Amino acid sequence: MTIYTLQQPTLYQINISEKTALEYVVIGFESSRDYPLALLNNLYRIIQELLNNIIKHAGASNAYLELVAEQGQLRIIVDDNGKGFDSSLAMRSSGIGLENIRAKLSLYNGEMEITRKPEHGTLVVIRIPLS
């Protein structure tokens, strides 16, 4: 994953599948040398899994990804307009994808919140302390 330095947040758009458009913004990450390679690799895998879940399960036409490193914390926000996901089942899910995310987050004392939005769709917020 290439992480770009942005002085001001810039919104980018790509198609992650033939049916889902992705808007994303990256804030921080002035230099990839400021972060351990293992952390960058795990961030890539976490984001990859979250986007893969949207493509495979959500039926979303739009998704939003925000990756921010500031104030001693790294934050990943993934939001989609798909059919939604039962967050109580998500936290108990034995699915290998979410379990892999949880395992990666535990390495950094990170936390993940999964919320089904009332207007449909799912919001995932991940926080990882950088200290």
CSV table of N, CA, C and O in Angstrom, one decimal, residues 9-74:
chain,number,residue,atom,x,y,z
A,9,PRO,N,-6.7,17.7,3.5
A,9,PRO,CA,-7.4,16.5,3.1
A,9,PRO,C,-7.9,16.6,1.6
A,9,PRO,O,-8.5,17.6,1.2
A,10,THR,N,-7.6,15.6,0.8
A,10,THR,CA,-8.1,15.6,-0.6
A,10,THR,C,-8.9,14.3,-0.7
A,10,THR,O,-8.4,13.2,-0.3
A,11,LEU,N,-10.0,14.4,-1.3
A,11,LEU,CA,-10.9,13.2,-1.5
A,11,LEU,C,-10.6,12.6,-2.9
A,11,LEU,O,-10.5,13.3,-3.9
A,12,TYR,N,-10.3,11.4,-2.9
A,12,TYR,CA,-10.0,10.6,-4.1
A,12,TYR,C,-11.2,9.6,-4.4
A,12,TYR,O,-11.8,9.2,-3.4
A,13,GLN,N,-11.4,9.3,-5.6
A,13,GLN,CA,-12.4,8.3,-5.9
A,13,GLN,C,-11.8,7.2,-6.9
A,13,GLN,O,-11.1,7.5,-7.8
A,14,ILE,N,-12.1,6.0,-6.6
A,14,ILE,CA,-11.8,4.9,-7.5
A,14,ILE,C,-12.9,3.9,-7.5
A,14,ILE,O,-13.8,3.9,-6.6
A,15,ASN,N,-13.0,3.0,-8.4
A,15,ASN,CA,-13.9,1.9,-8.4
A,15,ASN,C,-13.2,0.7,-7.8
A,15,ASN,O,-12.1,0.3,-8.3
A,16,ILE,N,-13.7,0.1,-6.7
A,16,ILE,CA,-13.1,-1.1,-6.2
A,16,ILE,C,-13.7,-2.4,-6.7
A,16,ILE,O,-13.2,-3.4,-6.5
A,17,SER,N,-14.8,-2.2,-7.4
A,17,SER,CA,-15.4,-3.3,-8.1
A,17,SER,C,-16.3,-2.7,-9.2
A,17,SER,O,-16.4,-1.5,-9.3
A,18,GLU,N,-16.9,-3.5,-10.0
A,18,GLU,CA,-17.7,-3.0,-11.1
A,18,GLU,C,-19.0,-2.3,-10.5
A,18,GLU,O,-19.6,-1.5,-11.2
A,19,LYS,N,-19.3,-2.6,-9.2
A,19,LYS,CA,-20.5,-2.1,-8.6
A,19,LYS,C,-20.3,-1.1,-7.5
A,19,LYS,O,-21.3,-0.5,-7.0
A,20,THR,N,-19.1,-1.0,-7.0
A,20,THR,CA,-18.9,-0.2,-5.8
A,20,THR,C,-17.8,0.9,-6.1
A,20,THR,O,-16.7,0.6,-6.4
A,21,ALA,N,-18.2,2.2,-5.8
A,21,ALA,CA,-17.2,3.3,-5.9
A,21,ALA,C,-16.7,3.6,-4.6
A,21,ALA,O,-17.4,3.5,-3.6
A,22,LEU,N,-15.4,3.9,-4.5
A,22,LEU,CA,-14.8,4.2,-3.2
A,22,LEU,C,-14.2,5.6,-3.2
A,22,LEU,O,-13.5,6.0,-4.1
A,23,GLU,N,-14.6,6.4,-2.2
A,23,GLU,CA,-14.0,7.7,-1.9
A,23,GLU,C,-13.1,7.5,-0.8
A,23,GLU,O,-13.4,6.8,0.2
A,24,TYR,N,-11.9,8.1,-0.8
A,24,TYR,CA,-11.0,7.9,0.3
A,24,TYR,C,-10.1,9.1,0.5
A,24,TYR,O,-9.9,9.9,-0.4
A,25,VAL,N,-9.7,9.3,1.7
A,25,VAL,CA,-8.8,10.4,2.1
A,25,VAL,C,-7.7,9.8,3.1
A,25,VAL,O,-8.0,8.9,3.9
A,26,VAL,N,-6.5,10.3,2.9
A,26,VAL,CA,-5.4,9.9,3.8
A,26,VAL,C,-4.9,11.2,4.4
A,26,VAL,O,-4.5,12.1,3.7
A,27,ILE,N,-4.8,11.2,5.7
A,27,ILE,CA,-4.2,12.4,6.4
A,27,ILE,C,-3.1,12.0,7.3
A,27,ILE,O,-3.2,11.0,8.1
A,28,GLY,N,-2.0,12.6,7.2
A,28,GLY,CA,-0.8,12.3,8.0
A,28,GLY,C,0.1,11.5,7.2
A,28,GLY,O,0.2,11.6,6.0
A,29,PHE,N,0.9,10.6,7.8
A,29,PHE,CA,1.8,9.7,7.1
A,29,PHE,C,2.9,10.5,6.3
A,29,PHE,O,3.0,10.3,5.1
A,30,GLU,N,3.5,11.5,6.9
A,30,GLU,CA,4.5,12.4,6.2
A,30,GLU,C,5.6,11.5,5.6
A,30,GLU,O,6.1,11.8,4.5
A,31,SER,N,6.0,10.5,6.3
A,31,SER,CA,7.0,9.5,5.8
A,31,SER,C,6.7,8.1,6.2
A,31,SER,O,6.4,7.9,7.4
A,32,SER,N,6.7,7.2,5.3
A,32,SER,CA,6.4,5.8,5.7
A,32,SER,C,7.5,5.3,6.7
A,32,SER,O,7.3,4.3,7.4
A,33,ARG,N,8.7,6.0,6.7
A,33,ARG,CA,9.8,5.6,7.6
A,33,ARG,C,9.4,5.9,9.1
A,33,ARG,O,10.1,5.4,10.0
A,34,ASP,N,8.4,6.7,9.3
A,34,ASP,CA,8.0,7.0,10.6
A,34,ASP,C,7.2,5.9,11.3
A,34,ASP,O,6.9,5.9,12.5
A,35,TYR,N,6.9,4.8,10.5
A,35,TYR,CA,6.1,3.7,11.0
A,35,TYR,C,6.8,2.4,10.8
A,35,TYR,O,7.4,2.2,9.7
A,36,PRO,N,6.7,1.5,11.7
A,36,PRO,CA,7.3,0.2,11.4
A,36,PRO,C,6.6,-0.5,10.2
A,36,PRO,O,5.4,-0.4,10.0
A,37,LEU,N,7.4,-1.2,9.5
A,37,LEU,CA,6.9,-1.9,8.3
A,37,LEU,C,5.8,-2.9,8.6
A,37,LEU,O,4.8,-3.0,7.9
A,38,ALA,N,5.9,-3.5,9.8
A,38,ALA,CA,4.9,-4.5,10.2
A,38,ALA,C,3.6,-3.8,10.4
A,38,ALA,O,2.5,-4.3,10.0
A,39,LEU,N,3.6,-2.6,11.0
A,39,LEU,CA,2.4,-1.8,11.2
A,39,LEU,C,1.7,-1.5,9.8
A,39,LEU,O,0.5,-1.6,9.6
A,40,LEU,N,2.6,-0.9,8.9
A,40,LEU,CA,2.0,-0.6,7.6
A,40,LEU,C,1.5,-1.8,6.9
A,40,LEU,O,0.4,-1.7,6.3
A,41,ASN,N,2.1,-2.9,7.0
A,41,ASN,CA,1.6,-4.1,6.4
A,41,ASN,C,0.3,-4.5,7.0
A,41,ASN,O,-0.7,-4.9,6.3
A,42,ASN,N,0.2,-4.5,8.3
A,42,ASN,CA,-1.1,-4.8,9.0
A,42,ASN,C,-2.2,-3.8,8.6
A,42,ASN,O,-3.4,-4.3,8.5
A,43,LEU,N,-1.9,-2.6,8.5
A,43,LEU,CA,-2.9,-1.6,8.1
A,43,LEU,C,-3.4,-1.9,6.7
A,43,LEU,O,-4.6,-1.9,6.5
A,44,TYR,N,-2.5,-2.3,5.8
A,44,TYR,CA,-2.9,-2.7,4.5
A,44,TYR,C,-3.8,-3.9,4.5
A,44,TYR,O,-4.9,-3.9,3.9
A,45,ARG,N,-3.5,-4.9,5.3
A,45,ARG,CA,-4.3,-6.1,5.4
A,45,ARG,C,-5.7,-5.8,6.0
A,45,ARG,O,-6.7,-6.4,5.6
A,46,ILE,N,-5.7,-5.0,7.0
A,46,ILE,CA,-7.0,-4.6,7.7
A,46,ILE,C,-7.9,-3.9,6.7
A,46,ILE,O,-9.1,-4.2,6.5
A,47,ILE,N,-7.4,-2.9,6.0
A,47,ILE,CA,-8.2,-2.2,5.0
A,47,ILE,C,-8.6,-3.1,3.9
A,47,ILE,O,-9.7,-3.0,3.4
A,48,GLN,N,-7.7,-3.9,3.4
A,48,GLN,CA,-8.0,-4.9,2.4
A,48,GLN,C,-9.2,-5.8,2.8
A,48,GLN,O,-10.2,-6.0,2.0
A,49,GLU,N,-9.2,-6.2,4.0
A,49,GLU,CA,-10.3,-7.1,4.5
A,49,GLU,C,-11.6,-6.3,4.6
A,49,GLU,O,-12.7,-6.8,4.2
A,50,LEU,N,-11.6,-5.1,5.1
A,50,LEU,CA,-12.8,-4.3,5.2
A,50,LEU,C,-13.4,-4.0,3.9
A,50,LEU,O,-14.6,-4.2,3.7
A,51,LEU,N,-12.6,-3.7,2.9
A,51,LEU,CA,-13.1,-3.4,1.5
A,51,LEU,C,-13.6,-4.7,0.9
A,51,LEU,O,-14.6,-4.6,0.2
A,52,ASN,N,-12.9,-5.8,1.1
A,52,ASN,CA,-13.3,-7.0,0.5
A,52,ASN,C,-14.7,-7.4,1.1
A,52,ASN,O,-15.6,-7.9,0.3
A,53,ASN,N,-14.9,-7.2,2.4
A,53,ASN,CA,-16.2,-7.5,3.0
A,53,ASN,C,-17.3,-6.6,2.3
A,53,ASN,O,-18.4,-7.1,2.1
A,54,ILE,N,-17.0,-5.4,2.0
A,54,ILE,CA,-18.0,-4.5,1.3
A,54,ILE,C,-18.4,-5.1,0.0
A,54,ILE,O,-19.5,-5.2,-0.4
A,55,ILE,N,-17.3,-5.5,-0.8
A,55,ILE,CA,-17.6,-6.0,-2.1
A,55,ILE,C,-18.3,-7.3,-2.1
A,55,ILE,O,-19.3,-7.6,-2.8
A,56,LYS,N,-18.0,-8.2,-1.2
A,56,LYS,CA,-18.6,-9.6,-1.1
A,56,LYS,C,-19.9,-9.6,-0.4
A,56,LYS,O,-20.8,-10.4,-0.8
A,57,HIS,N,-20.2,-8.8,0.6
A,57,HIS,CA,-21.3,-9.0,1.4
A,57,HIS,C,-22.3,-7.8,1.5
A,57,HIS,O,-23.5,-8.0,1.7
A,58,ALA,N,-21.8,-6.6,1.3
A,58,ALA,CA,-22.7,-5.4,1.6
A,58,ALA,C,-23.7,-5.0,0.5
A,58,ALA,O,-24.7,-4.5,0.8
A,59,GLY,N,-23.3,-5.3,-0.7
A,59,GLY,CA,-24.2,-4.9,-1.8
A,59,GLY,C,-24.2,-3.4,-1.9
A,59,GLY,O,-25.2,-2.8,-2.3
A,60,ALA,N,-23.1,-2.7,-1.6
A,60,ALA,CA,-23.0,-1.3,-1.5
A,60,ALA,C,-22.7,-0.7,-2.9
A,60,ALA,O,-21.9,-1.3,-3.6
A,61,SER,N,-23.2,0.5,-3.2
A,61,SER,CA,-22.8,1.2,-4.4
A,61,SER,C,-21.7,2.2,-4.1
A,61,SER,O,-21.0,2.6,-5.0
A,62,ASN,N,-21.6,2.6,-2.8
A,62,ASN,CA,-20.6,3.6,-2.5
A,62,ASN,C,-20.0,3.2,-1.1
A,62,ASN,O,-20.7,2.7,-0.2
A,63,ALA,N,-18.7,3.5,-1.0
A,63,ALA,CA,-18.0,3.3,0.2
A,63,ALA,C,-17.0,4.4,0.5
A,63,ALA,O,-16.6,5.1,-0.5
A,64,TYR,N,-16.7,4.7,1.7
A,64,TYR,CA,-15.8,5.8,2.1
A,64,TYR,C,-14.8,5.2,3.0
A,64,TYR,O,-15.1,4.5,4.0
A,65,LEU,N,-13.5,5.6,2.8
A,65,LEU,CA,-12.4,5.2,3.6
A,65,LEU,C,-11.6,6.4,4.1
A,65,LEU,O,-11.3,7.2,3.2
A,66,GLU,N,-11.3,6.4,5.3
A,66,GLU,CA,-10.5,7.5,5.9
A,66,GLU,C,-9.4,6.9,6.7
A,66,GLU,O,-9.7,6.1,7.6
A,67,LEU,N,-8.2,7.3,6.4
A,67,LEU,CA,-7.0,6.8,7.2
A,67,LEU,C,-6.3,8.0,7.7
A,67,LEU,O,-5.8,8.9,6.9
A,68,VAL,N,-6.3,8.2,9.0
A,68,VAL,CA,-5.7,9.4,9.6
A,68,VAL,C,-4.7,9.0,10.7
A,68,VAL,O,-5.0,8.2,11.6
A,69,ALA,N,-3.6,9.7,10.7
A,69,ALA,CA,-2.6,9.5,11.7
A,69,ALA,C,-2.4,10.9,12.3
A,69,ALA,O,-1.8,11.8,11.7
A,70,GLU,N,-2.9,11.1,13.5
A,70,GLU,CA,-2.7,12.4,14.2
A,70,GLU,C,-2.9,12.3,15.7
A,70,GLU,O,-3.6,11.3,16.2
A,71,GLN,N,-2.3,13.2,16.4
A,71,GLN,CA,-2.5,13.3,17.9
A,71,GLN,C,-2.2,11.9,18.6
A,71,GLN,O,-3.0,11.5,19.5
A,72,GLY,N,-1.2,11.2,18.1
A,72,GLY,CA,-0.8,10.0,18.8
A,72,GLY,C,-1.7,8.8,18.5
A,72,GLY,O,-1.7,7.8,19.3
A,73,GLN,N,-2.6,8.9,17.5
A,73,GLN,CA,-3.5,7.9,17.2
A,73,GLN,C,-3.7,7.7,15.7
A,73,GLN,O,-3.6,8.6,15.0
A,74,LEU,N,-3.9,6.4,15.4
A,74,LEU,CA,-4.2,6.1,14.0
A,74,LEU,C,-5.7,5.7,13.9
A,74,LEU,O,-6.2,5.0,14.8
